[in-house]
Short mmCIF file of C-alpha atoms and ligand atoms in Angstrom, two decimals:
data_model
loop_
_atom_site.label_atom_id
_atom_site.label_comp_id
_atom_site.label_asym_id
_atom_site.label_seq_id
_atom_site.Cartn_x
_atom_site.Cartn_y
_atom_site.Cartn_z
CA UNK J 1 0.00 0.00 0.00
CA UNK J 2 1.59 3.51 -0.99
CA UNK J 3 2.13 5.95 1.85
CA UNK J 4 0.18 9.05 1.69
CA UNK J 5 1.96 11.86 0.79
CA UNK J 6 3.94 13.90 3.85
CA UNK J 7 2.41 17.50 4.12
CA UNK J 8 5.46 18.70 5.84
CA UNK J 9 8.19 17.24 8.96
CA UNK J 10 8.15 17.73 12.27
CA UNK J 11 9.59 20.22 14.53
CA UNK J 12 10.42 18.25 18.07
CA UNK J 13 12.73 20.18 20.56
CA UNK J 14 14.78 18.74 23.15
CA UNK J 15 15.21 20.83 26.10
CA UNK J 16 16.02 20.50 29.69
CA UNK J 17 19.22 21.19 32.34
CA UNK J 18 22.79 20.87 31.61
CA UNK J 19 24.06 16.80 32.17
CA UNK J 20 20.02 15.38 31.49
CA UNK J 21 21.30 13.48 28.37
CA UNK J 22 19.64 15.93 25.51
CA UNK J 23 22.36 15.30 23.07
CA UNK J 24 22.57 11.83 23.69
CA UNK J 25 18.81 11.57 23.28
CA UNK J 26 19.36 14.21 20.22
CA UNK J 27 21.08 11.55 18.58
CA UNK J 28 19.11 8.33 19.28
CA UNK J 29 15.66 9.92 18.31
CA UNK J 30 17.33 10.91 15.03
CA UNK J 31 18.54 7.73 14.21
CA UNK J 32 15.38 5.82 15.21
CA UNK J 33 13.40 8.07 13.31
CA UNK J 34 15.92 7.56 10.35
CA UNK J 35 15.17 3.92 10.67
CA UNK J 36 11.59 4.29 10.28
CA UNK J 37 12.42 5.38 6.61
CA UNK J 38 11.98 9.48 7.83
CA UNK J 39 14.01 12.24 6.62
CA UNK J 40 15.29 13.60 9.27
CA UNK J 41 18.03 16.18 10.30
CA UNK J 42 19.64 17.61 14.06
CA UNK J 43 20.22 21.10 14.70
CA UNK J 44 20.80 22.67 17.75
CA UNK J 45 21.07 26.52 19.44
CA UNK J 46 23.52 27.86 20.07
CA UNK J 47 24.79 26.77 16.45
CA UNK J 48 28.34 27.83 17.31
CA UNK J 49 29.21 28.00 13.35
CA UNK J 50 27.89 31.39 12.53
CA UNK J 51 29.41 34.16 13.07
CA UNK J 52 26.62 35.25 15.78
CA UNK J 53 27.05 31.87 17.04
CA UNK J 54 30.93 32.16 17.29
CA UNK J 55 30.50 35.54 19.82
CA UNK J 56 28.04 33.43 21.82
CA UNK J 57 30.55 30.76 22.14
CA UNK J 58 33.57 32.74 23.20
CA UNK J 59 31.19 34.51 25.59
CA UNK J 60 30.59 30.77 27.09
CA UNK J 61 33.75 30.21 27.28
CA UNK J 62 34.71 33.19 29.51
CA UNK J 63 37.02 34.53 26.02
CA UNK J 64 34.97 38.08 26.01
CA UNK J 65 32.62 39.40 28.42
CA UNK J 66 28.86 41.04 27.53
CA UNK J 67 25.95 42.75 28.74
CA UNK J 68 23.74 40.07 29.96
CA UNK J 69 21.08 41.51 27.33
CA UNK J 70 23.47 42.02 24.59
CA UNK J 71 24.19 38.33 25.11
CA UNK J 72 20.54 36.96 25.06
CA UNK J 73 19.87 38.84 22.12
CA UNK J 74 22.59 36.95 20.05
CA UNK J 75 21.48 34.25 21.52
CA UNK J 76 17.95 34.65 19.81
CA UNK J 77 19.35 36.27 16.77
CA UNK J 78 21.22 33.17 16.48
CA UNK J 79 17.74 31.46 15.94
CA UNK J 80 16.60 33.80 13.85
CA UNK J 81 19.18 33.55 11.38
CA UNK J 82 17.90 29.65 11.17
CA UNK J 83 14.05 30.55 10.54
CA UNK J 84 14.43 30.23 6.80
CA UNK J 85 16.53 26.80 7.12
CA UNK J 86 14.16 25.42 9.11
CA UNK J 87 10.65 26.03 7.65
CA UNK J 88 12.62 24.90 4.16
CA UNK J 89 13.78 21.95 6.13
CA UNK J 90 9.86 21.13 7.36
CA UNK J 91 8.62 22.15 4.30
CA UNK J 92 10.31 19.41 1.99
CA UNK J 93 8.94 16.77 4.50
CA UNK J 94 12.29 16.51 6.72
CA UNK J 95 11.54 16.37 10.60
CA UNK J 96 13.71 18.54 12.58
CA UNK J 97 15.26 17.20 16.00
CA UNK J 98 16.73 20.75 18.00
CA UNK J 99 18.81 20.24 20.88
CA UNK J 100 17.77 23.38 23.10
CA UNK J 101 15.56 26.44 21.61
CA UNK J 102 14.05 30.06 23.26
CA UNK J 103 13.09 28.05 26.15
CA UNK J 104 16.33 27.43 27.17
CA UNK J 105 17.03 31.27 25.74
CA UNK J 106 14.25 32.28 28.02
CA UNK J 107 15.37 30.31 30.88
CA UNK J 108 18.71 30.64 31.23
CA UNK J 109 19.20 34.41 30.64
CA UNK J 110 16.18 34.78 33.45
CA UNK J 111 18.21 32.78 35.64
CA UNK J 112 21.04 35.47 35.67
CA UNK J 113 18.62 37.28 38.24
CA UNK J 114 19.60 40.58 36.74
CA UNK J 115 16.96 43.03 37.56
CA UNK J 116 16.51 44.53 34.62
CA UNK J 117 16.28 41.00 32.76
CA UNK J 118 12.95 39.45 33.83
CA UNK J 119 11.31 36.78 32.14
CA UNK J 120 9.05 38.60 29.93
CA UNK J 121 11.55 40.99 28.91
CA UNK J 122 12.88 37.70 27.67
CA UNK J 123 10.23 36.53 26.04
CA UNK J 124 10.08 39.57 23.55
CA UNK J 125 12.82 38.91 20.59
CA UNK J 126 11.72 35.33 20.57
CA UNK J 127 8.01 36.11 19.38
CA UNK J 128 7.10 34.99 16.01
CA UNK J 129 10.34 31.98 15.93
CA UNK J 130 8.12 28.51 14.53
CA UNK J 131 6.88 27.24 17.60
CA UNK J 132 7.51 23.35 17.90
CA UNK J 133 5.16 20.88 17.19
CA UNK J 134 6.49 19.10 20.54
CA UNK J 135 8.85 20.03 22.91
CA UNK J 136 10.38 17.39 24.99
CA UNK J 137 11.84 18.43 28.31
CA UNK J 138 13.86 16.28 30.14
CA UNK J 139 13.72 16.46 33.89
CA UNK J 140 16.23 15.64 36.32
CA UNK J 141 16.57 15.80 40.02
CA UNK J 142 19.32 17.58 41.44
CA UNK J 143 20.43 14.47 43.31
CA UNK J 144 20.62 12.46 40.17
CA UNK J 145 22.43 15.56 38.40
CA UNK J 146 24.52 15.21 40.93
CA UNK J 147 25.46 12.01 40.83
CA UNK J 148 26.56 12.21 36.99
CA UNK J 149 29.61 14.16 38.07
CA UNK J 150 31.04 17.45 37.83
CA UNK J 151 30.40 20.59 35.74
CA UNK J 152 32.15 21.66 32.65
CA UNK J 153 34.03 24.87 32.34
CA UNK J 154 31.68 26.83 30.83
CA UNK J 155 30.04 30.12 32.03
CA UNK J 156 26.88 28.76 33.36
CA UNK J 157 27.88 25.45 34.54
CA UNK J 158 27.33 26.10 38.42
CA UNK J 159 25.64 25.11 40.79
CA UNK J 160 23.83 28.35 42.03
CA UNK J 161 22.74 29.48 37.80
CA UNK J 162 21.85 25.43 37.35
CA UNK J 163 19.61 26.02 40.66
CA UNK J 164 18.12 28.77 38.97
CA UNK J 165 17.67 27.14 35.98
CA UNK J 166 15.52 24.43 37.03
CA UNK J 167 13.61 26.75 38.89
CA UNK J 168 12.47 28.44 35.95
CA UNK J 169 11.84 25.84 33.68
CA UNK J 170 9.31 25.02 36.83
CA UNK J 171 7.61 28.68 36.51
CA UNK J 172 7.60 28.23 32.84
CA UNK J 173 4.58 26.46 33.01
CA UNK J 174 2.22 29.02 34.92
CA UNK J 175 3.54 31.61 32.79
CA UNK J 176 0.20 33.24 30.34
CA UNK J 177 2.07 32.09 27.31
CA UNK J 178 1.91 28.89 25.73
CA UNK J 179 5.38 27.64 26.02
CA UNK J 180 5.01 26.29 29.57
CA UNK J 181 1.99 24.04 27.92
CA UNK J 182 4.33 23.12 25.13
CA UNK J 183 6.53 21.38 27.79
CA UNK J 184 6.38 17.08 27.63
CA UNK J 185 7.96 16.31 30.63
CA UNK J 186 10.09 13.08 30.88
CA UNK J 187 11.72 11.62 33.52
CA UNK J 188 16.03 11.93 32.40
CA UNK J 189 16.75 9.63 35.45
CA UNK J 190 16.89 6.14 33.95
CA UNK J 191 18.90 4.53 31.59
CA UNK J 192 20.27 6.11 28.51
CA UNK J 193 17.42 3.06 26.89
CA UNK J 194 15.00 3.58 28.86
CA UNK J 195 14.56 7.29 28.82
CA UNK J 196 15.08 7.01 24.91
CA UNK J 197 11.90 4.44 25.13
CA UNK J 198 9.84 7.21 26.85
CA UNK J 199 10.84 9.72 24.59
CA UNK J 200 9.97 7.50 21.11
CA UNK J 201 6.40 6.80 22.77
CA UNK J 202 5.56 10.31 23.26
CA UNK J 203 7.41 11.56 20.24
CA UNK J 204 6.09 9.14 17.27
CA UNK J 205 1.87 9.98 17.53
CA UNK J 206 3.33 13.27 17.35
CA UNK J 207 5.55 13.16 14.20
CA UNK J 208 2.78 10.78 12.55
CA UNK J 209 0.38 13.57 13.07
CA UNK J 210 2.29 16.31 11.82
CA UNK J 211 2.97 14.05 8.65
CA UNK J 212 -0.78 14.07 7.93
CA UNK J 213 -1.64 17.54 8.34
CA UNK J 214 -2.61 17.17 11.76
CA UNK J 215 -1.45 20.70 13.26
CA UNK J 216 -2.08 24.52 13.15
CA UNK J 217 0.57 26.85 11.94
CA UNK J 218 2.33 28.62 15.05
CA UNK J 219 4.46 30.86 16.06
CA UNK J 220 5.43 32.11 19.57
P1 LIG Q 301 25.00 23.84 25.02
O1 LIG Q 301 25.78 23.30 26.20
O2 LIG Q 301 23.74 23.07 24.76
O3 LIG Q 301 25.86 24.05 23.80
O4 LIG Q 301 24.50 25.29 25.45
C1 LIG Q 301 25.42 26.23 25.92
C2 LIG Q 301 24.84 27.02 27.07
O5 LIG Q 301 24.03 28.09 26.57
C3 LIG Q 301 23.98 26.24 28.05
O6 LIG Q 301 24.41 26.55 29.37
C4 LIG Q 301 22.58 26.78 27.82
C5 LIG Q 301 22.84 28.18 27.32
N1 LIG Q 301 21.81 28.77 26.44
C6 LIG Q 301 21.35 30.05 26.74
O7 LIG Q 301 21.73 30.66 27.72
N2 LIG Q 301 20.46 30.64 25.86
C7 LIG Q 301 20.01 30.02 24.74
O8 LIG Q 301 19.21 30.58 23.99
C8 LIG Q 301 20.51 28.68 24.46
C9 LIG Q 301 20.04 27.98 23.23
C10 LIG Q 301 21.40 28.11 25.34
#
């Protein structure tokens, strides 16, 4: 029996704290998808290749030093600069798996607890980005963070901004917006198998939808 015709691929995000697995689930979900007989392609933010995304990157890595808003808004600019690539990308039929998006943009630069940098304020340069046709965010506890060792090097890897982190990716979902609905929340504490199990079941309905027609054209 033919297939029917793909009206366009899926957008899935992967999102959550630093050490929950994303890339690693990044990567399986991509390749299990690819086995399905999908097109399928990985991006993530920040893409460290541009030359936006090269500023951001010496910035993480403690090379220059920025206003926390002049940061954020490379950060989004940096996903701007994608917008074209991706709805291309969706358009031919090719799902998109993106490790991190403005959630962690939101998030993170929130969890600076500057001031004059408040959630909302936030919010702002990301409206009108393609909003995902599932976000997946994967939880976990600060014990079991814990326990998977150390931080790396880079500027936000510590404990007090990962505290804040998780805090807001808590508040998220009580803010009026959507994006705190958007959240899937799965459990990032098992194995690297059994969390990638979780993640296909929620993930495939989804994607098979999509395929069909089966969403409404969103932005933030
Ligand atoms: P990475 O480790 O996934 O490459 O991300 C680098 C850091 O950048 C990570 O601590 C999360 C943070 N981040 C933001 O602060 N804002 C953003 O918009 C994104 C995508 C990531």
């Amino acid at each position: 029996e033919p297939k029917q015709p793909i009206v366009r691929g899926a957008f899935i995000v992967m999102e959550g704290l630093d050490r929950a697995g994303k890339t690693t689930q990044v990567e399986k979900l991509a390749n299990a998808l690819y086995e399905s007989g999908r097109n399928v392609e990985t991006m993530r933010f920040p893409d460290r290749t541009s030359p936006i995304g090269m500023m951001i990157s010496n910035y993480l890595q403690s090379k220059s030093e920025m206003d926390d808003h002049v940061v954020h808004l490379l950060f989004s600019a940096n996903r701007w600069e994608k917008v074209k690539h991706i709805n291309d990308t969706l358009a031919k039929g090719c799902t998109i798996i993106c490790d991190r998006y403005y959630y962690s943009g939101m998030v993170y630069s929130a969890a600076k607890r500057n001031p004059n940098l408040s959630i909302d304020w936030a919010r702002a340069p990301e409206v009108g980005l393609p909003r995902p046709d599932m976000v997946v965010f994967l939880n976990l506890s600060t014990e079991e963070a814990a326990k998977r060792g150390g931080f790396g090097d880079e500027k936000y890897e510590t404990s007090e901004m990962q505290k804040n982190v998780r805090e807001n990716f808590v508040a998220l979902k009580d803010i009026p917006a959507d994006e705190g609905q958007d959240l899937q929340v799965i459990d990032a504490g098992g194995s690297v198998e059994e969390v990638g199990k979780a993640i296909w079941s929620q993930v495939v309905p989804r994607v098979e939808e999509v395929e069909q027609g089966d969403f409404s054209e969103s932005s933030t």
